[in-house]
Amino acid sequence: RTLDLGENQIRGTIPAELWNVRSLVELILQHNRLTDQVIPNAIGNLDTLAEVVLSFNPIQASIPPGIGRLSSLQSFACEQCRLTGSIPSEFGSLNALEIIWLPGNQLQGGIPTEIGLAPSLEWFSVANNRAITGSIPSEMGQLSMLELLNVENTTVTGSIPTELAQVSARCKCFCEVAIAVGCF
């Protein structure tokens, strides 16, 4: 139920048949040379999928809205994949989601307010996505499990929402947000 082909020299694209393996729980393909131009919306059909790690592949795709159908998803990591498009608001509908790890891509637009509806979210990073704009949604203050919020090296503007102070008071590990938006 785990496919771990990480840390290899695998080239080409992810076979379309893989998106039909409904019993897949972990898909770990980081540090290869996968060049997919699309993450298919069919990823949403993998309802047992809990972990997706595609980091450090030149994928150059966007995250499809089908991601919101992955009710078991706990971790989605696509660091330095050349991802384009926006952060899907559908992430906010995932109750089990703990990690959204998207630094070093080419994502654009704002952080969806719906992210604040993902009750298990602990880590959220869109660092080094220069076209991420807007402000940090105040809804992020509803994330009682949040330990890390990193928007470093984006074009996020505005102030740190006061709602995040409530999260900070509950969490020993919450320090990254102040550093990431340049307050110190």
GROMACS .gro file of C-alpha atoms in nm:
model
  184
    1ARG     CA    1   0.000   0.000   0.000
    2THR     CA    2   0.310   0.216  -0.010
    3LEU     CA    3   0.495   0.308  -0.326
    4ASP     CA    4   0.829   0.457  -0.228
    5LEU     CA    5   1.059   0.524  -0.522
    6GLY     CA    6   1.221   0.830  -0.372
    7GLU     CA    7   1.587   0.928  -0.402
    8ASN     CA    8   1.648   0.769  -0.743
    9GLN     CA    9   1.708   0.885  -1.098
   10ILE     CA   10   1.363   0.793  -1.232
   11ARG     CA   11   1.280   0.997  -1.541
   12GLY     CA   12   0.966   1.063  -1.738
   13THR     CA   13   0.610   1.081  -1.615
   14ILE     CA   14   0.404   0.909  -1.351
   15PRO     CA   15   0.211   0.631  -1.528
   16ALA     CA   16  -0.160   0.712  -1.565
   17GLU     CA   17  -0.243   0.367  -1.424
   18LEU     CA   18  -0.095   0.469  -1.089
   19TRP     CA   19  -0.382   0.712  -1.035
   20ASN     CA   20  -0.617   0.410  -1.041
   21VAL     CA   21  -0.450   0.215  -0.758
   22ARG     CA   22  -0.727   0.272  -0.506
   23SER     CA   23  -0.552   0.090  -0.221
   24LEU     CA   24  -0.249   0.322  -0.230
   25VAL     CA   25  -0.182   0.487   0.108
   26GLU     CA   26   0.160   0.646   0.054
   27LEU     CA   27   0.301   0.780  -0.272
   28ILE     CA   28   0.663   0.882  -0.222
   29LEU     CA   29   0.849   0.988  -0.534
   30GLN     CA   30   1.073   1.272  -0.413
   31HIS     CA   31   1.417   1.345  -0.557
   32ASN     CA   32   1.373   1.196  -0.902
   33ARG     CA   33   1.347   1.351  -1.246
   34LEU     CA   34   0.974   1.324  -1.307
   35THR     CA   35   0.856   1.569  -1.568
   36ASP     CA   36   0.478   1.540  -1.553
   37GLN     CA   37   0.302   1.842  -1.696
   38VAL     CA   38  -0.014   1.762  -1.500
   39ILE     CA   39  -0.118   1.611  -1.170
   40PRO     CA   40  -0.447   1.462  -1.287
   41ASN     CA   41  -0.774   1.540  -1.117
   42ALA     CA   42  -0.804   1.160  -1.089
   43ILE     CA   43  -0.575   1.182  -0.786
   44GLY     CA   44  -0.899   1.252  -0.601
   45ASN     CA   45  -1.011   0.894  -0.669
   46LEU     CA   46  -0.742   0.756  -0.437
   47ASP     CA   47  -0.955   0.782  -0.126
   48THR     CA   48  -0.709   0.587   0.093
   49LEU     CA   49  -0.413   0.808   0.002
   50ALA     CA   50  -0.268   0.959   0.321
   51GLU     CA   51   0.072   1.085   0.207
   52VAL     CA   52   0.191   1.240  -0.119
   53VAL     CA   53   0.558   1.336  -0.147
   54LEU     CA   54   0.663   1.459  -0.491
   55SER     CA   55   0.927   1.709  -0.376
   56PHE     CA   56   1.232   1.793  -0.587
   57ASN     CA   57   1.094   1.683  -0.924
   58PRO     CA   58   1.059   1.926  -1.219
   59ILE     CA   59   0.688   1.849  -1.252
   60GLN     CA   60   0.564   2.192  -1.373
   61ALA     CA   61   0.198   2.120  -1.301
   62SER     CA   62  -0.079   2.270  -1.094
   63ILE     CA   63  -0.252   2.109  -0.797
   64PRO     CA   64  -0.592   1.988  -0.918
   65PRO     CA   65  -0.918   2.055  -0.732
   66GLY     CA   66  -0.962   1.677  -0.703
   67ILE     CA   67  -0.719   1.700  -0.411
   68GLY     CA   68  -1.021   1.796  -0.202
   69ARG     CA   69  -1.165   1.444  -0.239
   70LEU     CA   70  -0.871   1.282  -0.057
   71SER     CA   71  -1.047   1.244   0.278
   72SER     CA   72  -0.757   1.040   0.424
   73LEU     CA   73  -0.482   1.282   0.315
   74GLN     CA   74  -0.252   1.379   0.601
   75SER     CA   75   0.052   1.516   0.418
   76PHE     CA   76   0.098   1.683   0.079
   77ALA     CA   77   0.460   1.777   0.005
   78CYS     CA   78   0.568   1.921  -0.328
   79GLU     CA   79   0.875   2.128  -0.252
   80GLN     CA   80   1.064   2.267  -0.551
   81CYS     CA   81   0.846   2.101  -0.814
   82ARG     CA   82   0.792   2.411  -1.028
   83LEU     CA   83   0.421   2.394  -0.944
   84THR     CA   84   0.213   2.666  -1.106
   85GLY     CA   85  -0.137   2.798  -1.051
   86SER     CA   86  -0.295   2.874  -0.718
   87ILE     CA   87  -0.319   2.698  -0.383
   88PRO     CA   88  -0.643   2.498  -0.401
   89SER     CA   89  -0.911   2.610  -0.157
   90GLU     CA   90  -1.012   2.242  -0.147
   91PHE     CA   91  -0.731   2.177   0.101
   92GLY     CA   92  -0.961   2.334   0.360
   93SER     CA   93  -1.213   2.051   0.331
   94LEU     CA   94  -0.962   1.785   0.441
   95ASN     CA   95  -1.013   1.702   0.808
   96ALA     CA   96  -0.709   1.471   0.838
   97LEU     CA   97  -0.463   1.705   0.664
   98GLU     CA   98  -0.165   1.789   0.887
   99ILE     CA   99   0.097   1.915   0.641
  100ILE     CA  100   0.080   2.135   0.331
  101TRP     CA  101   0.442   2.174   0.222
  102LEU     CA  102   0.481   2.377  -0.099
  103PRO     CA  103   0.798   2.590  -0.073
  104GLY     CA  104   1.010   2.681  -0.373
  105ASN     CA  105   0.750   2.663  -0.648
  106GLN     CA  106   0.589   2.910  -0.887
  107LEU     CA  107   0.251   2.927  -0.716
  108GLN     CA  108   0.057   3.251  -0.739
  109GLY     CA  109  -0.239   3.428  -0.586
  110GLY     CA  110  -0.348   3.447  -0.227
  111ILE     CA  111  -0.362   3.196   0.054
  112PRO     CA  112  -0.722   3.069   0.045
  113THR     CA  113  -0.923   3.153   0.356
  114GLU     CA  114  -1.056   2.795   0.344
  115ILE     CA  115  -0.715   2.670   0.463
  116GLY     CA  116  -0.831   2.787   0.808
  117LEU     CA  117  -1.101   2.517   0.798
  118ALA     CA  118  -0.854   2.224   0.796
  119PRO     CA  119  -0.877   2.136   1.168
  120SER     CA  120  -0.571   1.908   1.185
  121LEU     CA  121  -0.330   2.136   0.998
  122GLU     CA  122   0.005   2.163   1.179
  123TRP     CA  123   0.249   2.281   0.912
  124PHE     CA  124   0.182   2.517   0.623
  125SER     CA  125   0.463   2.647   0.404
  126VAL     CA  126   0.451   2.837   0.078
  127ALA     CA  127   0.793   2.995   0.133
  128ASN     CA  128   0.987   3.100  -0.176
  129ASN     CA  129   0.684   3.138  -0.400
  130ARG     CA  130   0.737   3.499  -0.505
  131ALA     CA  131   0.393   3.531  -0.668
  132ILE     CA  132   0.198   3.442  -0.353
  133THR     CA  133   0.021   3.768  -0.273
  134GLY     CA  134  -0.236   3.917  -0.040
  135SER     CA  135  -0.236   3.884   0.334
  136ILE     CA  136  -0.233   3.598   0.581
  137PRO     CA  137  -0.600   3.504   0.625
  138SER     CA  138  -0.733   3.565   0.975
  139GLU     CA  139  -0.900   3.223   0.944
  140MET     CA  140  -0.556   3.070   1.001
  141GLY     CA  141  -0.613   3.163   1.365
  142GLN     CA  142  -0.877   2.886   1.383
  143LEU     CA  143  -0.607   2.622   1.333
  144SER     CA  144  -0.561   2.503   1.690
  145MET     CA  145  -0.294   2.248   1.588
  146LEU     CA  146  -0.082   2.493   1.384
  147GLU     CA  147   0.288   2.479   1.469
  148LEU     CA  148   0.447   2.630   1.160
  149LEU     CA  149   0.326   2.893   0.917
  150ASN     CA  150   0.596   2.994   0.670
  151VAL     CA  151   0.534   3.260   0.406
  152GLU     CA  152   0.897   3.367   0.385
  153ASN     CA  153   1.015   3.513   0.054
  154THR     CA  154   0.667   3.565  -0.091
  155THR     CA  155   0.494   3.895  -0.161
  156VAL     CA  156   0.249   3.857   0.126
  157THR     CA  157   0.163   4.197   0.271
  158GLY     CA  158  -0.034   4.339   0.558
  159SER     CA  159  -0.005   4.263   0.924
  160ILE     CA  160   0.005   3.943   1.121
  161PRO     CA  161  -0.358   3.865   1.205
  162THR     CA  162  -0.435   3.900   1.575
  163GLU     CA  163  -0.615   3.565   1.553
  164LEU     CA  164  -0.274   3.399   1.516
  165ALA     CA  165  -0.185   3.517   1.866
  166GLN     CA  166  -0.447   3.275   1.999
  167VAL     CA  167  -0.274   2.989   1.819
  168SER     CA  168   0.066   3.107   1.943
  169ALA     CA  169  -0.053   3.102   2.304
  170ARG     CA  170  -0.164   2.740   2.270
  171CYS     CA  171   0.141   2.608   2.088
  172LYS     CA  172   0.496   2.588   2.217
  173CYS     CA  173   0.642   2.555   1.867
  174PHE     CA  174   0.478   2.856   1.704
  175CYS     CA  175   0.760   3.093   1.618
  176GLU     CA  176   0.812   3.069   1.243
  177VAL     CA  177   0.541   3.311   1.138
  178ALA     CA  178   0.697   3.616   1.302
  179ILE     CA  179   1.036   3.543   1.150
  180ALA     CA  180   0.891   3.447   0.812
  181VAL     CA  181   0.712   3.778   0.757
  182GLY     CA  182   1.012   3.981   0.869
  183CYS     CA  183   0.897   4.110   1.207
  184PHE     CA  184   1.234   4.061   1.375
   0.00000   0.00000   0.00000
